Every structure is written in C-alpha cells, then in structure tokens.
Coordinates of C-alpha atoms in Angstrom, one line a residue:
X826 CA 100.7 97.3 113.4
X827 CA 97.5 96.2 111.9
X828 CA 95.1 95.2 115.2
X829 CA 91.7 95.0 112.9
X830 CA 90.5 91.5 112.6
X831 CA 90.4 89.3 109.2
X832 CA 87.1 89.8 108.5
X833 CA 84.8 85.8 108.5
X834 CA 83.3 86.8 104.6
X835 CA 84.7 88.7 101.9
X836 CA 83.4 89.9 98.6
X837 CA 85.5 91.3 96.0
X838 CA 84.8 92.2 92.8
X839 CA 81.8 89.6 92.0
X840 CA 79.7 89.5 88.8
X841 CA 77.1 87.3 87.8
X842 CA 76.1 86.6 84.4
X843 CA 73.3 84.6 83.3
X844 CA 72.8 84.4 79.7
X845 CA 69.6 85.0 78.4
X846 CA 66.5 83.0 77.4
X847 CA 66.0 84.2 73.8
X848 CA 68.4 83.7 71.3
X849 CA 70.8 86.9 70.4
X850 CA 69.5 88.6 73.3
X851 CA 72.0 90.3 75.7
X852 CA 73.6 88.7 78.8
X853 CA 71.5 89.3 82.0
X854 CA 74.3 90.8 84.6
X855 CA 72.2 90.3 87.9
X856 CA 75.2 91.4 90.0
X857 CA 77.4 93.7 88.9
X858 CA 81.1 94.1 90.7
X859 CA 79.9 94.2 94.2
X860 CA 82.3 94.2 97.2
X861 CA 81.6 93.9 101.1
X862 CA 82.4 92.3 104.1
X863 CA 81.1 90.6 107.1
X864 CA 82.6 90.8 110.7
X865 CA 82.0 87.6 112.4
X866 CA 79.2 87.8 114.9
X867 CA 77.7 90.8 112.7
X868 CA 74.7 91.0 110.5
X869 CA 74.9 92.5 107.3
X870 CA 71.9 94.1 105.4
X871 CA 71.7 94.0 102.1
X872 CA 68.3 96.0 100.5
X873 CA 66.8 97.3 97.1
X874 CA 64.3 97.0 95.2
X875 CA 63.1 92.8 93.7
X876 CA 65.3 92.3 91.1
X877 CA 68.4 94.1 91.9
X878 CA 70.1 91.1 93.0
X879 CA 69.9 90.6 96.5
X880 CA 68.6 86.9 96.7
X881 CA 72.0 85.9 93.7
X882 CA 74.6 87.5 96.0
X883 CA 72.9 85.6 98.8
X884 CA 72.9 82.4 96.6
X885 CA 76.9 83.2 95.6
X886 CA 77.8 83.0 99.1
X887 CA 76.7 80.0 100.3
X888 CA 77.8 78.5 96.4
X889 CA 74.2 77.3 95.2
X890 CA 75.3 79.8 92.7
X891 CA 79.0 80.1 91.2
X892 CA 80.1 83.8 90.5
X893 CA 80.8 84.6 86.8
X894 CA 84.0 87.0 87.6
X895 CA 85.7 88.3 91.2
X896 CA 86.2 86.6 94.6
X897 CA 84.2 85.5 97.5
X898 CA 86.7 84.9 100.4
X899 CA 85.3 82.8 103.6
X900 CA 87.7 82.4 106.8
X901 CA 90.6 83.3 104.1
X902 CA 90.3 80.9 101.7
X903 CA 88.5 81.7 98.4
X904 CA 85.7 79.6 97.7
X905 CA 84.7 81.0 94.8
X906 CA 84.9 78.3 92.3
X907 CA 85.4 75.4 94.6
X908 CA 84.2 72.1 93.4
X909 CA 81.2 69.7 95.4
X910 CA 83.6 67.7 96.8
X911 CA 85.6 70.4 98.7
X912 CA 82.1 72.3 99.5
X913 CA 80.8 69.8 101.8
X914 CA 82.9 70.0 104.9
X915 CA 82.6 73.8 104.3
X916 CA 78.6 74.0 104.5
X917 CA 79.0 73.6 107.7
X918 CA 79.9 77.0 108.6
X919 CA 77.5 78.1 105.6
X920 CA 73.8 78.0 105.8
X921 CA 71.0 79.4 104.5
X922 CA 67.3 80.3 105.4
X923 CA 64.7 80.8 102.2
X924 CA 61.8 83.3 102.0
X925 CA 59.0 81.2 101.6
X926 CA 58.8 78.9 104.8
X927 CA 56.4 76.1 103.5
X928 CA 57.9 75.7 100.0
X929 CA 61.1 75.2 101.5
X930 CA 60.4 72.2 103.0
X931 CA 59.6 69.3 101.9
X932 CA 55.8 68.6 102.8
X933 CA 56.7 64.7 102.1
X934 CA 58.7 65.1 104.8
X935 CA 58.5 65.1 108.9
X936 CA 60.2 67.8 110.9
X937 CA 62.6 65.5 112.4
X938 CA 64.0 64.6 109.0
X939 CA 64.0 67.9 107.7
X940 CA 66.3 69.2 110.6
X941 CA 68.7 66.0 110.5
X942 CA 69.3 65.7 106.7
X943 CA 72.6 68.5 106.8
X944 CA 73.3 66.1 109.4
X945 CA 72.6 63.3 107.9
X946 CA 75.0 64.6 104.8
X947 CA 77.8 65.3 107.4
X948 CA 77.5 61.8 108.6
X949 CA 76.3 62.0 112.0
X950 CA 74.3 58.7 112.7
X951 CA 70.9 58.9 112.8
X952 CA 70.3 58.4 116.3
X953 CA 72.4 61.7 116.8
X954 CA 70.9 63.7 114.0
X955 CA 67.2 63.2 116.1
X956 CA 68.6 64.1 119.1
X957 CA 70.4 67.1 117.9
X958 CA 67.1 67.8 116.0
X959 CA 65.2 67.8 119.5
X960 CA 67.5 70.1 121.1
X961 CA 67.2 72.4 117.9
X962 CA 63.2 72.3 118.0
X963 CA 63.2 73.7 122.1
X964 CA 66.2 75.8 120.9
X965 CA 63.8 77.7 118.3
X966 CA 60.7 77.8 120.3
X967 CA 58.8 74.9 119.2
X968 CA 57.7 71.6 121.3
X969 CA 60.2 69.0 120.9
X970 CA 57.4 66.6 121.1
X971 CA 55.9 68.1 117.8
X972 CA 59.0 66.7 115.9
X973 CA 57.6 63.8 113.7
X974 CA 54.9 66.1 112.6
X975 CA 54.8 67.6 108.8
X976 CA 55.4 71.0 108.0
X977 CA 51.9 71.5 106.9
X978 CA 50.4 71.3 110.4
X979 CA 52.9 74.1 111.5
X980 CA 51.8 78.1 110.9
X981 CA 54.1 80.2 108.7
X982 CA 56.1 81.9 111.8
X983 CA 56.2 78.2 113.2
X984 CA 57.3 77.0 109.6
X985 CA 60.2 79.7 109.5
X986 CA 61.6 78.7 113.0
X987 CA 62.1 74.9 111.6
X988 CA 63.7 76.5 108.8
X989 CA 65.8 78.5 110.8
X990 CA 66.7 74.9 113.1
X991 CA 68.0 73.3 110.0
X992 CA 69.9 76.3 109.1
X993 CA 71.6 75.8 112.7
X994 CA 71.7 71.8 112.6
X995 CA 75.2 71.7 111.3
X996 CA 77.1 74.5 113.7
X997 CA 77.2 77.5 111.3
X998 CA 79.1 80.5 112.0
X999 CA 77.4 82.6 108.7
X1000 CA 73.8 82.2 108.2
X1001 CA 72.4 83.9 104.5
X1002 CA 68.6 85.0 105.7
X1003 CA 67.1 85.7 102.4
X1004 CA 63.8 87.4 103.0
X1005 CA 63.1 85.3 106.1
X1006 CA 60.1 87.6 107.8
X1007 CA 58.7 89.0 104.2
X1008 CA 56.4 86.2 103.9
X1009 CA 55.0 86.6 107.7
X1010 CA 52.6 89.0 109.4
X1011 CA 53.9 92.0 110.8
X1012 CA 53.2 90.6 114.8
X1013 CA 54.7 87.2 113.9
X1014 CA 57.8 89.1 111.7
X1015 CA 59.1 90.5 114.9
X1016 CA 58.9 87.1 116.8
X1017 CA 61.9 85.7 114.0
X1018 CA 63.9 88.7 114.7
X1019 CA 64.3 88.5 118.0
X1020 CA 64.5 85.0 118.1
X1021 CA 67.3 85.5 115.4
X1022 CA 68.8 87.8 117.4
X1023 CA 69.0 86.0 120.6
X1024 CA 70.7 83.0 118.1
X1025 CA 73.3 85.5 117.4
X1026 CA 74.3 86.4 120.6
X1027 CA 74.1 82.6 121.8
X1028 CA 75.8 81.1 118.7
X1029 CA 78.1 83.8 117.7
X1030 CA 76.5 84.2 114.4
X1031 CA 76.9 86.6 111.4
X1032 CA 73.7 86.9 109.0
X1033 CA 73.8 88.1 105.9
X1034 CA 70.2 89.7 106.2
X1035 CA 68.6 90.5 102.8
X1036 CA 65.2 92.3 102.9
X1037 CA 63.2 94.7 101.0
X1038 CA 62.1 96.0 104.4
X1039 CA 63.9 98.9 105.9
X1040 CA 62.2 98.6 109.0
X1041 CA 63.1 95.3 109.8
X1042 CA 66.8 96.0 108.5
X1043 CA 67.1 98.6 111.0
X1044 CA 66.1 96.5 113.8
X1045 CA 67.8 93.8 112.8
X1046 CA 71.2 95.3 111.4
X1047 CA 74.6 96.2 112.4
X1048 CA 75.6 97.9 108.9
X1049 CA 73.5 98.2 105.9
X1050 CA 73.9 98.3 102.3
X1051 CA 71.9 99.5 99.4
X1052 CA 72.1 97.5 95.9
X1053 CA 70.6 99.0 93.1
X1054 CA 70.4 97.1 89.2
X1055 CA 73.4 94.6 90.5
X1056 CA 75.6 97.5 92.2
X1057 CA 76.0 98.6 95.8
X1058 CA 74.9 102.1 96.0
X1059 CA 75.6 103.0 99.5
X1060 CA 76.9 100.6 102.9
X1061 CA 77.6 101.8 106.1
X1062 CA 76.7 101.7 109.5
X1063 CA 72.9 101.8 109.8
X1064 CA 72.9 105.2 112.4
X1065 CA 74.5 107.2 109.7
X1066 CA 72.7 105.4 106.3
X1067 CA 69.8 106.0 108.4
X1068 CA 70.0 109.4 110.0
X1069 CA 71.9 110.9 106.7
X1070 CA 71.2 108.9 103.6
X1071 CA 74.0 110.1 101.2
X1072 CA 72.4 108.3 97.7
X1073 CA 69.3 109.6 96.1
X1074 CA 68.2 106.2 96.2
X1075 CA 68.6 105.7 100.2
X1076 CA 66.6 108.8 100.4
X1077 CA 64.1 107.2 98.1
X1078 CA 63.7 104.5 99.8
X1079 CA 63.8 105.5 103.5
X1080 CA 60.8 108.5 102.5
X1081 CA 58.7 105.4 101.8
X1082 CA 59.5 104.1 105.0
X1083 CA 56.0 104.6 107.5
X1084 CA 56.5 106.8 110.5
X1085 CA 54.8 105.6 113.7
X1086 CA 54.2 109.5 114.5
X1087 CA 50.6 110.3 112.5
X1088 CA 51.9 113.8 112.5
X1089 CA 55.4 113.7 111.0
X1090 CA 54.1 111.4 108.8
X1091 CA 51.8 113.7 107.4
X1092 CA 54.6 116.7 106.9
X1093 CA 57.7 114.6 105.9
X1094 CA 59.2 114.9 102.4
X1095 CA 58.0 112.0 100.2
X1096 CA 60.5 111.0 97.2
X1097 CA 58.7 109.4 94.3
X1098 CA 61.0 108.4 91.4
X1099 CA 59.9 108.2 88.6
X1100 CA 59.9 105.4 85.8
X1101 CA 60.8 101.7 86.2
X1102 CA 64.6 100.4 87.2
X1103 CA 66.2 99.8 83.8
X1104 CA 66.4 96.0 82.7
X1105 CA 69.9 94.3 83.9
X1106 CA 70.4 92.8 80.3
X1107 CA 70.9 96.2 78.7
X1108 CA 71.2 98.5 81.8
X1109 CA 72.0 102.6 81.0
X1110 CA 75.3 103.9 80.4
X1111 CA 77.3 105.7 83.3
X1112 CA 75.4 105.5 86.5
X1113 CA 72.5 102.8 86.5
X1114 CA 70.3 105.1 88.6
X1115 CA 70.7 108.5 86.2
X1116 CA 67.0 107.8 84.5
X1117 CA 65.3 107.8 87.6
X1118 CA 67.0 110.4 89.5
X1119 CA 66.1 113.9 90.2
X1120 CA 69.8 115.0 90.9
X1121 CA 71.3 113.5 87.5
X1122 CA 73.8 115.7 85.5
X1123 CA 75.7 114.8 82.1
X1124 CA 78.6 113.1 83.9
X1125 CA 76.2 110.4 86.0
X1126 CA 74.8 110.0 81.9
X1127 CA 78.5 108.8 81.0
X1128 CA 80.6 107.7 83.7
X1129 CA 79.9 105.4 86.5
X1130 CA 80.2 106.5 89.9
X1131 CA 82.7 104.4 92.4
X1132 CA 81.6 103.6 95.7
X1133 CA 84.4 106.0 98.1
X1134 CA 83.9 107.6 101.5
X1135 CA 81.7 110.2 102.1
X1136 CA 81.1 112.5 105.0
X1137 CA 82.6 112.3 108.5
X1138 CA 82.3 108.8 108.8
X1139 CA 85.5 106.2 107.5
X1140 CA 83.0 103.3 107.0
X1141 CA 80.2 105.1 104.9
X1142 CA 81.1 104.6 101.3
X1143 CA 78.0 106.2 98.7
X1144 CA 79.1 105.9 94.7
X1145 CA 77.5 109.0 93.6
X1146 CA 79.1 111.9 92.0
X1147 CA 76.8 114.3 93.6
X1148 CA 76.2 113.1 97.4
X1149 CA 74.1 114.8 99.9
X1150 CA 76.0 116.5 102.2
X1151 CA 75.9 114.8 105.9

C-alpha cells in the first residue's frame, strides 16, 4: 500500500505556445513538455537562464496564463483550462508575488487597498479586508500604522514585503515567487528570505521559487530544478544537484556561482559555454543544449534526451545521454 502523499501541484506534460509577432514566422514554444511537482509545505526552485521560461510556467500555474497542451493538477483537480468563473474561489489557495516590487503596485493606490482588493474580490466587507490588511502589515514586518500610505514612500525590500502581504491576504496554501529578491540589494535580499521562510513554517506554505540566483535557491530551496530553452534539464533535491551536478548545464551554472573562500575561488574549475541559447521559435534538433555543450556527441545532435534517474539517488532525474557520474 501506497503511504506517499498526493502531492498539493502537479505538472504534466505542459507546453506553451505563443505564436509569433511577424507574419510566417515560427511558433514561439516558451515551455516545452515540462513535468514536476510540489509537496505541500515545500518550495520548489525552478532556475536557468532569462528566457528559458521560468516566469510562463510560473504564470501557467496560477492561470494568468492558459497552457497550450498537457495538465496542471492542483489539490487533484486539473485546472488547466478552467474558465474565470470557476478560477475565483480557487485563487485563494493560488497567489503570486512579481519581480519588480514598485511596478507591481499600483502607485494610485494606498497600502491598505492594495492588501484588501483579493479580499475585496472574495467578498469580505471592507471593514474586514482593513483589518485583515493590518494584521498582514505587522505580520510582514512593516508598521501597521503606515497602512494608508502609497507604495512610493516605501523602499524596495519594504515594497516587496507589501507584495508578499497581498500574496497572503486571501489564505494561500501555494505561493508562485517569481524573482521576488532579484530586484533588491544583496543585504535587503536575505531579509525576504527569511521572512518568507518564517511564512512557510507559520502558514504551511509551498513556493514555487523562480530565480536566476543559485545562491539564493540554495538557501531558500527544498528541491531544485534546472530549465533550459522551455525543458527541465535536471530536478532533484538541492544536496545532490548541488554537491553532484549531473547536466552540463548545472555544472555551468553552479561554476559561475561566487565562492565566499578567496582561495578556492581562485583554483576552482570555471565552465564557460560558448555561444548564445538557441531561439525557442526554431530551437536545434535533438537535445536543445548540443550547440553549447562541450560533451555533445552525434546522438544529443538527433535525439532528445528524457529526463530519468540518475545516480544513487531515486529523486534526481538529469535528461542527458551522457551524465556525469555522481
């Protein structure tokens, strides 16, 4: 008998298509059959380069976006092509925090509103919607007494922590972080995560954690994965992507990652590929990382690889046909 848990998010299979611009130009596939899952009370990291389609799978899940092809199964219904109507009562559980603190509020706006609208929408009354909003602003570290200011007279790390309180206004149980320290200094970066790590453990919260950062992933991650033109590359825990990247794009990536130790900084092997990653609306044939990689062979220039386990560990999955050895 099968104890595992059902897990709270599921991806299977998804594709998104966005047709091109110019006329008779190719389909743009930003995301390219992609499958995962989130545990509830986890966070999930997904990473790669800008462009690879991080922030569309982020936007899929919470449905700002509709997949073109495949499933994305929350709490064990598929929601993938759900209509507004049966969306609302399920935002909810489904929120979302942007990069860009200040654009994503609206500077017409005071704090209090900003943090009661999903309320608002949900039709709490607007007595309740302030109070909730006041709990939320001492809940995230700000002064509840600030709360009929504008987001304009707020810093950036200030900014992201009301963005992170209307995230939480409406009781979510998955929260899509997309970017949320990339826009913040490096001092003021590690305030958010720990303050969205103490939400997790509070709330019960999974996070979908997209970042370009692999710093910040592995502080702020459970498991991580690795997307590469629209395709996951690599996903695992982050101990073993970390300590024994499998991909040659993980071990790209990571050798660009600074060392705090001045001396193995200096001696450590430094992976530079080569080229630029291939455009999504006419991406290579086989594997999509073959141009750029120093390990490709004549099969990865014809067939693509499928993500399947590799090394000791069950939960490590790498689509490569020539993986480094853990």
């Amino acid at each position: 008998m099968n104890n595992t848990p059902e897990p709270l998010l599921t991806v299977r299979n998804v594709t998104m298509t966005f047709p091109s611009r110019r006329r008779r130009a190719a389909p743009v596939r930003a995301v390219d059959d992609i499958s995962f899952e989130v545990a509830a009370g986890e966070t999930l990291g997904l990473v790669g380069e800008s462009g690879c389609g991080k922030s569309t799978t982020g936007r899929m899940i919470v449905r700002l976006l509709e997949p073109t092809t495949g499933a994305i199964t929350y709490g064990g219904r598929d929601i993938s092509h759900l209509g507004q109507r049966e969306l609302r009562p399920l935002r909810r559980d489904l929120q979302m925090v942007f990069q860009d603190p200040h654009s994503s509020l609206n500077p017409r706006q005071t704090v209090a509103r900003i943090i009661s609208d999903p309320l608002l929408v949900q039709g709490s009354s607007a007595a309740e919607a302030r109070k909730r909003a006041t709990e939320l602003m001492e809940l995230v570290g700000l002064i509840p007494e600030h709360i009929d200011r504008y987001p304009h007279e707020f810093s950036g790390g200030q900014a992201q922590r009301i963005g992170i309180a209307r995230a939480l206004a409406t009781g979510p149980r998955l929260v899509v972080a997309d970017e949320p320290v990339s826009a913040l200094d490096v001092s003021v970066q590690a305030q958010i995560v720990n303050l969205m790590q103490r939400l997790q453990r509070e709330l019960s919260l999974a996070y979908l954690f997209i970042a370009h950062d692999l710093s910040v992933v592995k502080r702020a991650c459970d498991r991580v994965a690795v997307m590469y033109l629209g395709r996951i590359v690599e996903i695992g825990r982050k101990e073993q992507v970390y300590a024994a990247p499998a991909h040659p794009y993980t071990r790209a990536l990571l050798s660009a990652v600074p060392l705090p130790d001045p001396a193995a900084e200096r001696t450590r092997e430094r992976i530079t590929l080569l080229g630029d990653p291939p455009s999504p609306a006419a991406p290579p044939p086989g594997c999509a990382f073959h141009p750029r990689c120093p390990k490709a062979q004549q099969i990865c220039r014809t067939e693509a690889p499928l993500l399947r386990v590799t090394g000791p560990w069950e939960e490590r999955q790498v689509a490569c046909h020539f993986p480094e050895a853990a």
